[in-house]
XYZ file of C-alpha atoms in Angstrom:
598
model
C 0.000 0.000 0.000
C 1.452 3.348 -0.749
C 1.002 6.473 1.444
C -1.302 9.008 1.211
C -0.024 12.510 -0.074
C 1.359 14.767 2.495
C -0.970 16.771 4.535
C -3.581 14.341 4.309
C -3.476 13.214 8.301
C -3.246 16.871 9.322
C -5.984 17.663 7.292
C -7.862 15.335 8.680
C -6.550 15.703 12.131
C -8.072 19.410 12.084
C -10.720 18.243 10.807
C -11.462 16.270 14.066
C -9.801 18.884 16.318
C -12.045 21.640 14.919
C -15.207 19.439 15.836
C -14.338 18.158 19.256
C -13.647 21.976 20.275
C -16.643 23.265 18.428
C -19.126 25.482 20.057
C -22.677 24.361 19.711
C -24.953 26.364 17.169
C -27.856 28.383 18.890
C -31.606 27.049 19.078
C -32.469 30.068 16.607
C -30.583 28.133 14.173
C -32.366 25.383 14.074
C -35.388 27.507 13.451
C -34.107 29.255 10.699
C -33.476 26.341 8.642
C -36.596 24.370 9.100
C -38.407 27.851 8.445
C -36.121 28.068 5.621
C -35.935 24.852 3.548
C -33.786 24.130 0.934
C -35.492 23.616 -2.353
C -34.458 21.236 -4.919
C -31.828 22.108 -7.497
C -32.846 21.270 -11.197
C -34.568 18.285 -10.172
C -36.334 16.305 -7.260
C -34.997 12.695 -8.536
C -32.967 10.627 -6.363
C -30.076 10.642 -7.952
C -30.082 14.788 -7.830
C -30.743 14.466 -3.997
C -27.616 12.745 -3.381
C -25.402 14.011 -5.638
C -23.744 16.497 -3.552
C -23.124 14.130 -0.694
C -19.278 14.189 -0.652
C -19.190 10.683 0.188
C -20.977 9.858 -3.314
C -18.837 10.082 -6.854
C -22.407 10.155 -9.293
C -20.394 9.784 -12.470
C -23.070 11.513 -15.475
C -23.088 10.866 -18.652
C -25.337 13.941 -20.503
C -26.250 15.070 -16.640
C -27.604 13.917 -13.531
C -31.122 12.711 -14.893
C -29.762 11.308 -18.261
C -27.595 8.655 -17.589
C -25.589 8.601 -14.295
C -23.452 5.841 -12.275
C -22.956 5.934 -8.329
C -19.302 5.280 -7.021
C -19.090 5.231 -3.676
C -15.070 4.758 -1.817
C -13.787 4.260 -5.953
C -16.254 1.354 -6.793
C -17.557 0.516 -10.036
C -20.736 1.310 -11.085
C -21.418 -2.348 -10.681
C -20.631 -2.415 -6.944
C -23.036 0.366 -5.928
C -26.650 1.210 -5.688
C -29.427 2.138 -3.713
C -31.130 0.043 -0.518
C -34.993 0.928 -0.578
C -36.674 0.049 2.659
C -33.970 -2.823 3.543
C -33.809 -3.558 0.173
C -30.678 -3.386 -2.219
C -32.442 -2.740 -5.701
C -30.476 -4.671 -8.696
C -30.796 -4.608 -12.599
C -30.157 -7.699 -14.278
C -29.420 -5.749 -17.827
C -27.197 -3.305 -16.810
C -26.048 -1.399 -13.247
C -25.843 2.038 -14.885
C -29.648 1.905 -14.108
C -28.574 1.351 -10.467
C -29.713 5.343 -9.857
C -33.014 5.596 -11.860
C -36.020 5.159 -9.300
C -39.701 6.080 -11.229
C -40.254 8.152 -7.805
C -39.105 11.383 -6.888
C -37.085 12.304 -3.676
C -39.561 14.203 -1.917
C -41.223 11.033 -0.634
C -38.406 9.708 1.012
C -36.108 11.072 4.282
C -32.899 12.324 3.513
C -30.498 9.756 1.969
C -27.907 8.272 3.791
C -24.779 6.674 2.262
C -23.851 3.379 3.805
C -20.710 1.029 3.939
C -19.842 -1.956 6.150
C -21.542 -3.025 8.882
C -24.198 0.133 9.045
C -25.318 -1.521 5.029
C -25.440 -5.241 6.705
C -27.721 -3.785 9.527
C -29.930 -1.740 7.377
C -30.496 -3.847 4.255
C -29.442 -6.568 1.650
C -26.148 -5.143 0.303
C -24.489 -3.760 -2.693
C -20.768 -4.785 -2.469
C -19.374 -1.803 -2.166
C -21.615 0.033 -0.247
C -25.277 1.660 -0.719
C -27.726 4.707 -0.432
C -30.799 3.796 1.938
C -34.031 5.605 0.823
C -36.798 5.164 3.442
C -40.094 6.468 2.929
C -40.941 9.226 5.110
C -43.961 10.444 7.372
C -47.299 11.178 5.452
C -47.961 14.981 5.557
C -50.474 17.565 4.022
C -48.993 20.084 1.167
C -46.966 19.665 -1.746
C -44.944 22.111 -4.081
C -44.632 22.438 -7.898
C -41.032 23.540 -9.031
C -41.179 25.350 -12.562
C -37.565 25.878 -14.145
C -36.092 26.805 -17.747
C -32.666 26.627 -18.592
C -30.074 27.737 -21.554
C -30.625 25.747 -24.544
C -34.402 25.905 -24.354
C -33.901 23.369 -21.636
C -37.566 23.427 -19.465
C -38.742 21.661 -16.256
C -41.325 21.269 -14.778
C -42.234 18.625 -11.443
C -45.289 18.616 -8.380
C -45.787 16.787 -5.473
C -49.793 17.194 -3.530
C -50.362 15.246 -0.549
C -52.993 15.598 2.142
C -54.217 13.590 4.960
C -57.344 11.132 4.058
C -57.417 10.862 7.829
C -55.569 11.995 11.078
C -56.774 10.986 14.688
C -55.020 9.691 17.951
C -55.465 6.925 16.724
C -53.187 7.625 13.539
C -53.073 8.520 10.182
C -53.422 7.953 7.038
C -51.646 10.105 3.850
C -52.003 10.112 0.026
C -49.917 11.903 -2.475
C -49.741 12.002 -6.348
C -46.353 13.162 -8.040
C -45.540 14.168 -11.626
C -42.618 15.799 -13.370
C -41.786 16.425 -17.174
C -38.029 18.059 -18.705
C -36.639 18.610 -21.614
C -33.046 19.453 -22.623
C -30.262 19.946 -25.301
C -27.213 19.527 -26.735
C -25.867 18.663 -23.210
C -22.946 17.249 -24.564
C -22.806 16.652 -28.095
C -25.253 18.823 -30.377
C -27.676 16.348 -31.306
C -27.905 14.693 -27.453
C -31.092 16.143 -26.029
C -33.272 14.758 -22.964
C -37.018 14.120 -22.409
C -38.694 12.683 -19.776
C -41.334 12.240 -17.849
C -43.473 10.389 -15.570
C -45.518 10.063 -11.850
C -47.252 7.929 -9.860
C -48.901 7.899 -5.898
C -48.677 6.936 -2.522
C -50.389 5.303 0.379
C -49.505 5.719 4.199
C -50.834 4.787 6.987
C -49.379 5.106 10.762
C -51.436 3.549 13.552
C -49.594 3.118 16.888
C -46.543 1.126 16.565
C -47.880 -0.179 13.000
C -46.949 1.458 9.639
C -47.131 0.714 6.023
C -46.580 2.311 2.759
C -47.482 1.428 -0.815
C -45.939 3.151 -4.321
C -46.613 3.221 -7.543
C -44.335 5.316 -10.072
C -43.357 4.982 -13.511
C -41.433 7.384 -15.899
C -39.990 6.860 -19.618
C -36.932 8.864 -21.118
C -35.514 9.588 -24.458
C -32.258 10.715 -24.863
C -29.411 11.426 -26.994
C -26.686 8.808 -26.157
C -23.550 9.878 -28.597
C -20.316 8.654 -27.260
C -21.699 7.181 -24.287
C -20.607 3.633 -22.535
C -17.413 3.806 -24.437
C -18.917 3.921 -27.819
C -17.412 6.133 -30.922
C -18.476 9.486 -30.383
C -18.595 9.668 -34.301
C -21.653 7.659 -34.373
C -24.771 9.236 -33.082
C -27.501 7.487 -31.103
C -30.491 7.344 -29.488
C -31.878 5.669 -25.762
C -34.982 4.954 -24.671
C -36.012 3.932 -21.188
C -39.196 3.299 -19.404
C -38.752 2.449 -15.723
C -42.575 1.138 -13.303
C -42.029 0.110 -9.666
C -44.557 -1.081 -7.353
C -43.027 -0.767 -3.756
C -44.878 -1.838 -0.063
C -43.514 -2.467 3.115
C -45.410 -2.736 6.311
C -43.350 -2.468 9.720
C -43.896 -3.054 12.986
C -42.314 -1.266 16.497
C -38.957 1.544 16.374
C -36.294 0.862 13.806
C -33.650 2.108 16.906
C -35.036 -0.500 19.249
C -36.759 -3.605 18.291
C -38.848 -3.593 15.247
C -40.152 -6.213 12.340
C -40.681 -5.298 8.713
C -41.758 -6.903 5.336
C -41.245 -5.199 2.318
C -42.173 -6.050 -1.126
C -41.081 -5.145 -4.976
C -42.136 -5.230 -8.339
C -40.199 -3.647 -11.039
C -40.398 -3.645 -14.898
C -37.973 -1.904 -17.037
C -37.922 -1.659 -21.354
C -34.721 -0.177 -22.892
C -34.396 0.217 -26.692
C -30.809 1.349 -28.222
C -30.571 2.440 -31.831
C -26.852 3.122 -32.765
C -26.311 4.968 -36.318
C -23.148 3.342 -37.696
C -25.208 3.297 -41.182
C -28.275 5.848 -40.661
C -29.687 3.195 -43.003
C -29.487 0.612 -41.036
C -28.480 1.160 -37.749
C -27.670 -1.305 -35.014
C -30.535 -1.535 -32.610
C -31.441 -3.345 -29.558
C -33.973 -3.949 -27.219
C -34.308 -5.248 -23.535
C -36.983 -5.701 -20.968
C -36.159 -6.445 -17.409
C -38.629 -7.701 -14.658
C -37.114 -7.725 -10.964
C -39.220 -9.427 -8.027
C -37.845 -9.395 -4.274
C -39.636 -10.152 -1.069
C -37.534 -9.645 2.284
C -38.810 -9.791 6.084
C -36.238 -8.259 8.595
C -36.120 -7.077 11.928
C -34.479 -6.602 15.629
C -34.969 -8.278 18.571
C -34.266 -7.060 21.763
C -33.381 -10.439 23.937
C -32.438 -8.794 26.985
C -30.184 -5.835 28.425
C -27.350 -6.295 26.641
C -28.285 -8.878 23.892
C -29.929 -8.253 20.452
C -30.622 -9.962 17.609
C -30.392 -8.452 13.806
C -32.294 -10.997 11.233
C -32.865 -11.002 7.629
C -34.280 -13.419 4.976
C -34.540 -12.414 1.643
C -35.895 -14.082 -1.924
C -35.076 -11.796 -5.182
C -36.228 -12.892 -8.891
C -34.288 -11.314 -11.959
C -35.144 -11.767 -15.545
C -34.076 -10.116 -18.925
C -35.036 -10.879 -22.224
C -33.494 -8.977 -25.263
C -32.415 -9.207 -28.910
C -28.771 -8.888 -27.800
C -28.809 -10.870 -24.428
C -31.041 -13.423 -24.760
C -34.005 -14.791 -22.237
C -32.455 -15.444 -19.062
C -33.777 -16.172 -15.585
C -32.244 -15.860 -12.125
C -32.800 -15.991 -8.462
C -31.090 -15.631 -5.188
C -32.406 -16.033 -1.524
C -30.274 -14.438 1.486
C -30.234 -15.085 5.400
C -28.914 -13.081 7.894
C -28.360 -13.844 11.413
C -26.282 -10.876 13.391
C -26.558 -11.321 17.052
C -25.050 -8.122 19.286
C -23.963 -7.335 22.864
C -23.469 -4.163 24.423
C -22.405 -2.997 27.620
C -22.147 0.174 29.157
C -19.588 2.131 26.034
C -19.193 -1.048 23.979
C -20.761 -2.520 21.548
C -19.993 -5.664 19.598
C -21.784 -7.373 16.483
C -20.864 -11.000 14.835
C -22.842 -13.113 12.301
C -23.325 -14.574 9.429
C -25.115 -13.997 6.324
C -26.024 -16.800 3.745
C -26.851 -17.120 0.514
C -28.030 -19.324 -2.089
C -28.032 -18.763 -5.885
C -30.251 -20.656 -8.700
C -27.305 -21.608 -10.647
C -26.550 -24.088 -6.876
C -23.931 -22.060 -5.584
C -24.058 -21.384 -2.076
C -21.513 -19.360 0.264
C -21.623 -17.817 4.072
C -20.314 -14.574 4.431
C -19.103 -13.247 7.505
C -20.110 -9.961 9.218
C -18.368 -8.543 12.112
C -17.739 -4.897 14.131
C -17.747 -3.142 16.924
C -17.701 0.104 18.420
C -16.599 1.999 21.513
C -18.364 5.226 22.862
C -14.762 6.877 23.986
C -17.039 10.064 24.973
C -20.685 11.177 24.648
C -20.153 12.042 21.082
C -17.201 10.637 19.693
C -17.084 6.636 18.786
C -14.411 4.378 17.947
C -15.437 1.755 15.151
C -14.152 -0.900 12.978
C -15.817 -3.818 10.613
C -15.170 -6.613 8.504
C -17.744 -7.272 6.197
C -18.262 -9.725 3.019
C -20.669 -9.291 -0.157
C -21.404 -11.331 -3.391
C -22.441 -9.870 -6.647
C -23.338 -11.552 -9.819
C -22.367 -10.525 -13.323
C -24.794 -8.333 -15.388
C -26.026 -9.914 -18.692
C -24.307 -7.435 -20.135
C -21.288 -7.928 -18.751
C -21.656 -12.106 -19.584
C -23.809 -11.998 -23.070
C -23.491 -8.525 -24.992
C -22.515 -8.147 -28.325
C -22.275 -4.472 -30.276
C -19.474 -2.844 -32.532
C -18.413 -1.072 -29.179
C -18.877 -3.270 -26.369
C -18.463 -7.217 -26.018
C -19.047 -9.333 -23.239
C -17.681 -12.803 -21.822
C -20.160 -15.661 -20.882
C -17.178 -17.114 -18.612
C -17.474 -14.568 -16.193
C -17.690 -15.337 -12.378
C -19.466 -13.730 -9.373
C -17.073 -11.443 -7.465
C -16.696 -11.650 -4.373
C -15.815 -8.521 -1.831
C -13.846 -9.060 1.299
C -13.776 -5.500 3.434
C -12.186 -3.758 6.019
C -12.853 -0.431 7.749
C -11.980 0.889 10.901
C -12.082 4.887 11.903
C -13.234 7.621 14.330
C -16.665 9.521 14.048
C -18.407 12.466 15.511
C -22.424 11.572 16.339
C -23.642 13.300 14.381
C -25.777 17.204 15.428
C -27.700 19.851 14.018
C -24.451 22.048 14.840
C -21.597 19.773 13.185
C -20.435 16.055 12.039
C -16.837 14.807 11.255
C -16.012 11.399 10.727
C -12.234 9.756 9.387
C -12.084 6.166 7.737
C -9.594 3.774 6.390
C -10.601 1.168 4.320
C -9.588 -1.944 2.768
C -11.648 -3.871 0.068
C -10.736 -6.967 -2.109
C -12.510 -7.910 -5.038
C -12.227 -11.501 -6.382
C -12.960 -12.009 -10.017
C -13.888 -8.227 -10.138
C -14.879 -7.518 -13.478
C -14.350 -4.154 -15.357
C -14.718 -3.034 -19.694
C -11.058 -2.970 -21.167
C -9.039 -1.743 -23.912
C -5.668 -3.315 -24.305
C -4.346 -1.160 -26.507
C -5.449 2.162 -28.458
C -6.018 0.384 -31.887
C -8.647 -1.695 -29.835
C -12.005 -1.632 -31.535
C -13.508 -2.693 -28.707
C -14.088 -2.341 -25.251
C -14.455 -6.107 -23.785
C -15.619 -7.361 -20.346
C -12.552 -8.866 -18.656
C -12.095 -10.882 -15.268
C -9.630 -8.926 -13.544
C -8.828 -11.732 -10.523
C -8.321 -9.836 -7.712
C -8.728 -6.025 -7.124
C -7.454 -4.545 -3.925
C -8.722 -1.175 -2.631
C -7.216 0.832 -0.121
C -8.243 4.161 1.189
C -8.870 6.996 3.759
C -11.976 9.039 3.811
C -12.467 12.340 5.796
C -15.632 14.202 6.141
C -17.101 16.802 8.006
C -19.628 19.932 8.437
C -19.770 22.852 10.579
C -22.254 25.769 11.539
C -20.088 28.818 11.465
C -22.366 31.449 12.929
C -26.024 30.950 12.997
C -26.134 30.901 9.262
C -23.768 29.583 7.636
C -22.738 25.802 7.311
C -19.454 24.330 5.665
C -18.905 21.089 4.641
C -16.185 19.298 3.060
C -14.598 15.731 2.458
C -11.401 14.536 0.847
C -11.178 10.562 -0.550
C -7.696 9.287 -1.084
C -7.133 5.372 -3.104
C -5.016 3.206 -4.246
C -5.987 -0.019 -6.278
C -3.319 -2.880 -6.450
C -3.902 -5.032 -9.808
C -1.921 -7.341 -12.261
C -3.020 -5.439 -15.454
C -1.186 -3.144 -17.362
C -3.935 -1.947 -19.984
C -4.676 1.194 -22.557
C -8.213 2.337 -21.101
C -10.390 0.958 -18.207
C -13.732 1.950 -18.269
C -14.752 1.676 -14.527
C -12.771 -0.280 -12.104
C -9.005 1.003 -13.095
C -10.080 4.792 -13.927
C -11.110 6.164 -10.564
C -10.080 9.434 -8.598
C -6.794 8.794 -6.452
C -7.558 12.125 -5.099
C -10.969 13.380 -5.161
C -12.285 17.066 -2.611
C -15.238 18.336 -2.486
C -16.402 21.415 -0.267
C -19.805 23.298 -0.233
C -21.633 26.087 1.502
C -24.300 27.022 2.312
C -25.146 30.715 3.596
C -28.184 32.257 4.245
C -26.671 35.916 4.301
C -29.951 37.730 4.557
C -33.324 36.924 6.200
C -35.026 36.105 2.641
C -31.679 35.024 0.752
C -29.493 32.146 0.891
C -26.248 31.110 -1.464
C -25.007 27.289 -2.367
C -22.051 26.585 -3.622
C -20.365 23.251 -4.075
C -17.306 22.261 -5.377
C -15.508 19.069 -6.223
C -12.150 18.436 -7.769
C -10.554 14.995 -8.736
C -7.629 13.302 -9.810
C -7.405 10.506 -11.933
C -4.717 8.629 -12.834
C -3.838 4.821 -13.897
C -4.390 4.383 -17.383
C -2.985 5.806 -20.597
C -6.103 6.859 -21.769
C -6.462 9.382 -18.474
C -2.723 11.051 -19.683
C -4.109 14.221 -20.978
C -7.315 14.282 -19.124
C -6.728 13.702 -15.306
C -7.587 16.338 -13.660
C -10.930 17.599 -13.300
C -13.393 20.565 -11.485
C -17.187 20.289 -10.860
C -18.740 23.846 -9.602
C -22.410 24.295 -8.770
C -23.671 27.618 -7.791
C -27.532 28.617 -6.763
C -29.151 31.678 -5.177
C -32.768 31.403 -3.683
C -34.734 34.138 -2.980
C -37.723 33.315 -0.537
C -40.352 35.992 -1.655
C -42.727 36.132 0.849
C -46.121 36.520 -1.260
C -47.708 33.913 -1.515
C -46.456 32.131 0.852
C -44.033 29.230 0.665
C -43.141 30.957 -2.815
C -39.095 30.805 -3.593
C -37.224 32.063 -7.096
C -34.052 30.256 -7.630
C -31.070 30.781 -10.052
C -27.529 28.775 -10.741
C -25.016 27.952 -12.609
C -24.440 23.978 -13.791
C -20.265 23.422 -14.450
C -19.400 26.698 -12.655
C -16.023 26.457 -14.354
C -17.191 25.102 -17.672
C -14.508 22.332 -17.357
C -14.827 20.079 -20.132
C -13.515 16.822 -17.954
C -15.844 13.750 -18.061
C -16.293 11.210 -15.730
C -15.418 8.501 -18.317
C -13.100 8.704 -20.929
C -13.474 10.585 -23.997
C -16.758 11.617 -22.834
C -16.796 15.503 -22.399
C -19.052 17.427 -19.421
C -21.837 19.157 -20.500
C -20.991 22.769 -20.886
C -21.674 25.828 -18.365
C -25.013 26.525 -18.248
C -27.563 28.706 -16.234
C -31.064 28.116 -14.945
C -33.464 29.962 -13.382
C -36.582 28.233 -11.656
C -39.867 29.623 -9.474
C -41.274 26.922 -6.861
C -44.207 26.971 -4.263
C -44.223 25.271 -1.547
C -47.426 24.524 0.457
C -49.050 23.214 3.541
């Protein structure tokens, strides 16, 4: 393992010295922000609310509601997703759907990004680690969000939700969403965006009982020229239509004992026409059904034993012109019994799991942690995960991509251990070093530059190391800082031209945003991130990179609830893409008018 860059530990030592002697923010501010909330960028999809969490690389191809890829700690795109209601959602076809959801954000609590033995707790696991989305507390209002942007780019997106019925003895919520965009040139002239889509739904809270049912769907058409490695000097078109059915009914406090069943339905369709000869261009089409039932829960046994349990059945299925009809499933158990005592806490299991194909492995999960004060916590983990191949990755076949039927499930083996702040209204620091080896890890390689193709290859064995540092701070009673630096190192045996995913990562990635509200009816964001890649040859001339984001809300007052809100997408107007030979979209500014009611 080679060392971090200098400065790295005293960063993140003053990181952690500036939060332990931190001051604790005022009451008022606490009211300020919750009178004040923070309205959605360009967008209220999941992947936009998320994309500014430092912890999360969302790697866009055309923008953030075209085609993006979540990264989390230098993973693949393959190796991270998001973890609905204890559920990690997969896509048989392809992972770079692993951020679509046919649902917008506003119906779910904040997301929270999740590695180790926090993901094994909370949900079936992506390998890496995951993004939990659960479903938050019916309510009665709404807002609708109106935006246009340069380019004759146009948005528009509503949320209305009102109580059917509220008494002591609980209630019960309904809400309807819809939204509708259209973009372009983003990054090539002739790649332009529409969507659009909606859906409802149901809550109910009664006691210690709760339950909520979803319905969403959305389709998109984009322009897709250059992207997932293709020739750039072939245009093409995407289209992708995405319906979810979602319920889960739970039972007692998440925090102390609870029980909880949740169930899934999901049906995707994705067409790809590629325009080698406008003639008679190549063209494919896939449709994905995914099917997953999983019971959970925490049982308290006495006063210092618990019990964490899990069983889980998921059904995958793809049929396409370029795949062919395929058919899996997978069923997962999870027994994690913990102690704790006084400042201690310890946590060792198992979890199983059984594929179709007859494999079966156990996997074993194990931390701890130590209160060392009222706020600060010692931790560490090991933690293992399987993942399975996509079909494309084991049966695709186009002039820019091919895949390899011999392909194995990978197998992750990982380490963390670290220091964290619990987390306040006021502030929240955290440091981590991490370890994670991937067996038969499989990434989309050139060998050399004359290579027409980019081809899915069995790497062997993939080792990750790594220190994270994050942290956010009230400065004054309106203003809030946050920042977080990732440093990694991969040790392979390849020595290749261009890596699509696995081998092209940020060795040094920083982001820092603010957020100020410097007058009583205006507030400022800005966010930054920069990166470093390095690696490959293909990365030579294009390693460095800068991300800026800048938005001003003004919260005018009549009627009420109303807010105007302008920004500024690539600040910078760097051209660097997440992937190679894939440019940003240009700097471009937006201006947008939103409502929110009660």
């Amino acid at each position: 393992m080679k060392s971090p860059i200098h400065g790295l530990a005293g960063w993140c030592l003053l990181m952690a010295a500036t939060a332990i002697g931190a001051t604790p923010a005022s009451n008022q501010v606490v009211e300020v922000r919750a009178e004040r909330l923070m309205m959605p960028g360009r967008s209220d999809s999941v992947a936009a609310a998320f994309e500014m969490d430092p912890r999360v690389a969302l790697n866009r191809q055309g923008g953030t509601d075209v085609q993006a890829d979540i990264s989390i700690r230098g993973s693949s795109f393959s190796e991270a997703g998001l973890l609905v209601e204890g559920m990690a959602l997969h896509h048989p076809q392809t992972e770079h759907f692993h951020s679509e959801l046919p649902v917008p954000a506003s119906i779910f609590n904040d997301p929270e990004v999740l590695t180790g033995l926090d993901q094994v707790q909370r949900s079936t696991v992506h390998p890496a680690g995951g993004i939990a989305l659960d479903v938050r507390d019916p309510a009665s209002g709404g807002y609708v969000d109106l935006g246009l942007g340069e380019e004759g780019s146009a948005w528009q997106s509503g949320l209305l939700e009102g109580l059917l019925s509220s008494s002591a003895d609980g209630v019960v919520g309904l809400s309807g969403f819809a939204h509708h965009e259209e973009a372009y040139g983003l990054d090539y002239p002739d790649n332009d965006l529409k969507r659009v889509g909606g859906g409802a739904a149901l809550k109910t809270r009664h006691g210690a009982w709760s339950s909520d049912w979803i319905l969403g769907t959305s389709r998109k058409e984009f322009g897709a020229r250059g992207y997932y490695g293709v020739n750039p000097e072939w245009s093409a078109i995407e289209e992708f239509e995405d319906t979810m059915f979602l319920g889960t009914v739970r039972h007692g406090d998440s925090n102390e004992s609870y029980r909880r069943v949740t169930g899934l339905w999901r049906a995707t369709r994705d067409e790809y026409r590629l325009f080698i000869d406008p003639e008679a261009p190549f063209h494919n089409r896939h449709r994905s059904r995914m099917a997953g039932l999983a019971a959970d829960g925490r049982e308290r046994l006495d006063d210092a034993w618990n019990l964490r349990w899990r069983g889980a059945y998921a059904y995958e299925g793809v049929d396409g012109s370029n795949l062919g009809d395929h058919d899996r499933e997978r069923v997962t158990a999870l027994l994690l019994p913990g102690w704790e005592q006084g400042r201690l806490s310890v946590s060792a299991g198992v979890m199983g799991e059984t594929f179709s194909d007859g494999d079966t492995v156990a996997l074993p999960q194990a931390g701890l942690a130590w209160q060392v004060t009222d706020r600060q916590e010692l931790f560490a983990a090991y933690t293992e995960a399987m993942h399975e191949p996509s079909y494309t990755e084991l049966n695709y076949e186009s002039p820019g991509s091919l895949g390899n039927a011999g392909l194995e499930k990978s197998r992750s083996r990982k380490a963390e251990c670290g220091w964290r702040l619990q987390p306040r209204r006021d502030m929240a620091a955290s440091v981590s070093v991490f370890h994670r080896a991937t067996e038969h890890s499989v990434d989309w390689i050139k060998a050399t530059q004359d290579t027409a193709r980019w081809t899915a290859t069995d790497l062997g064995t993939v080792e990750t190391w790594g220190v994270e540092c994050n942290g956010s701070r009230r400065l004054g009673e309106q203003l809030r800082v946050r920042a977080a630096y990732t440093w990694l190192e991969k040790d392979h045996e390849w020595a290749v031209y261009g890596s699509r995913y696995v081998l092209d990562y940020p060795k040094h990635r920083l982001s820092v945003d603010l957020d100020w509200m410097f007058a009583s009816d205006w507030r400022l964001t800005v966010g930054h991130t920069f990166r470093y890649h390095g690696e490959t040859q293909a990365r030579e001339e294009d390693a460095t990179g800068a991300d800026g984001r800048l938005a001003l809300q003004w919260y005018a007052g009549t009627p009420d609830g109303l807010v105007v809100r302008a920004g500024v997408d690539n600040l910078w107007n760097d051209a660097f893409g997440s992937y190679v030979d894939l440019p940003a979209p240009d700097r471009r500014g937006w201006v947008a008018a939103s409502w929110r009611f009660q």
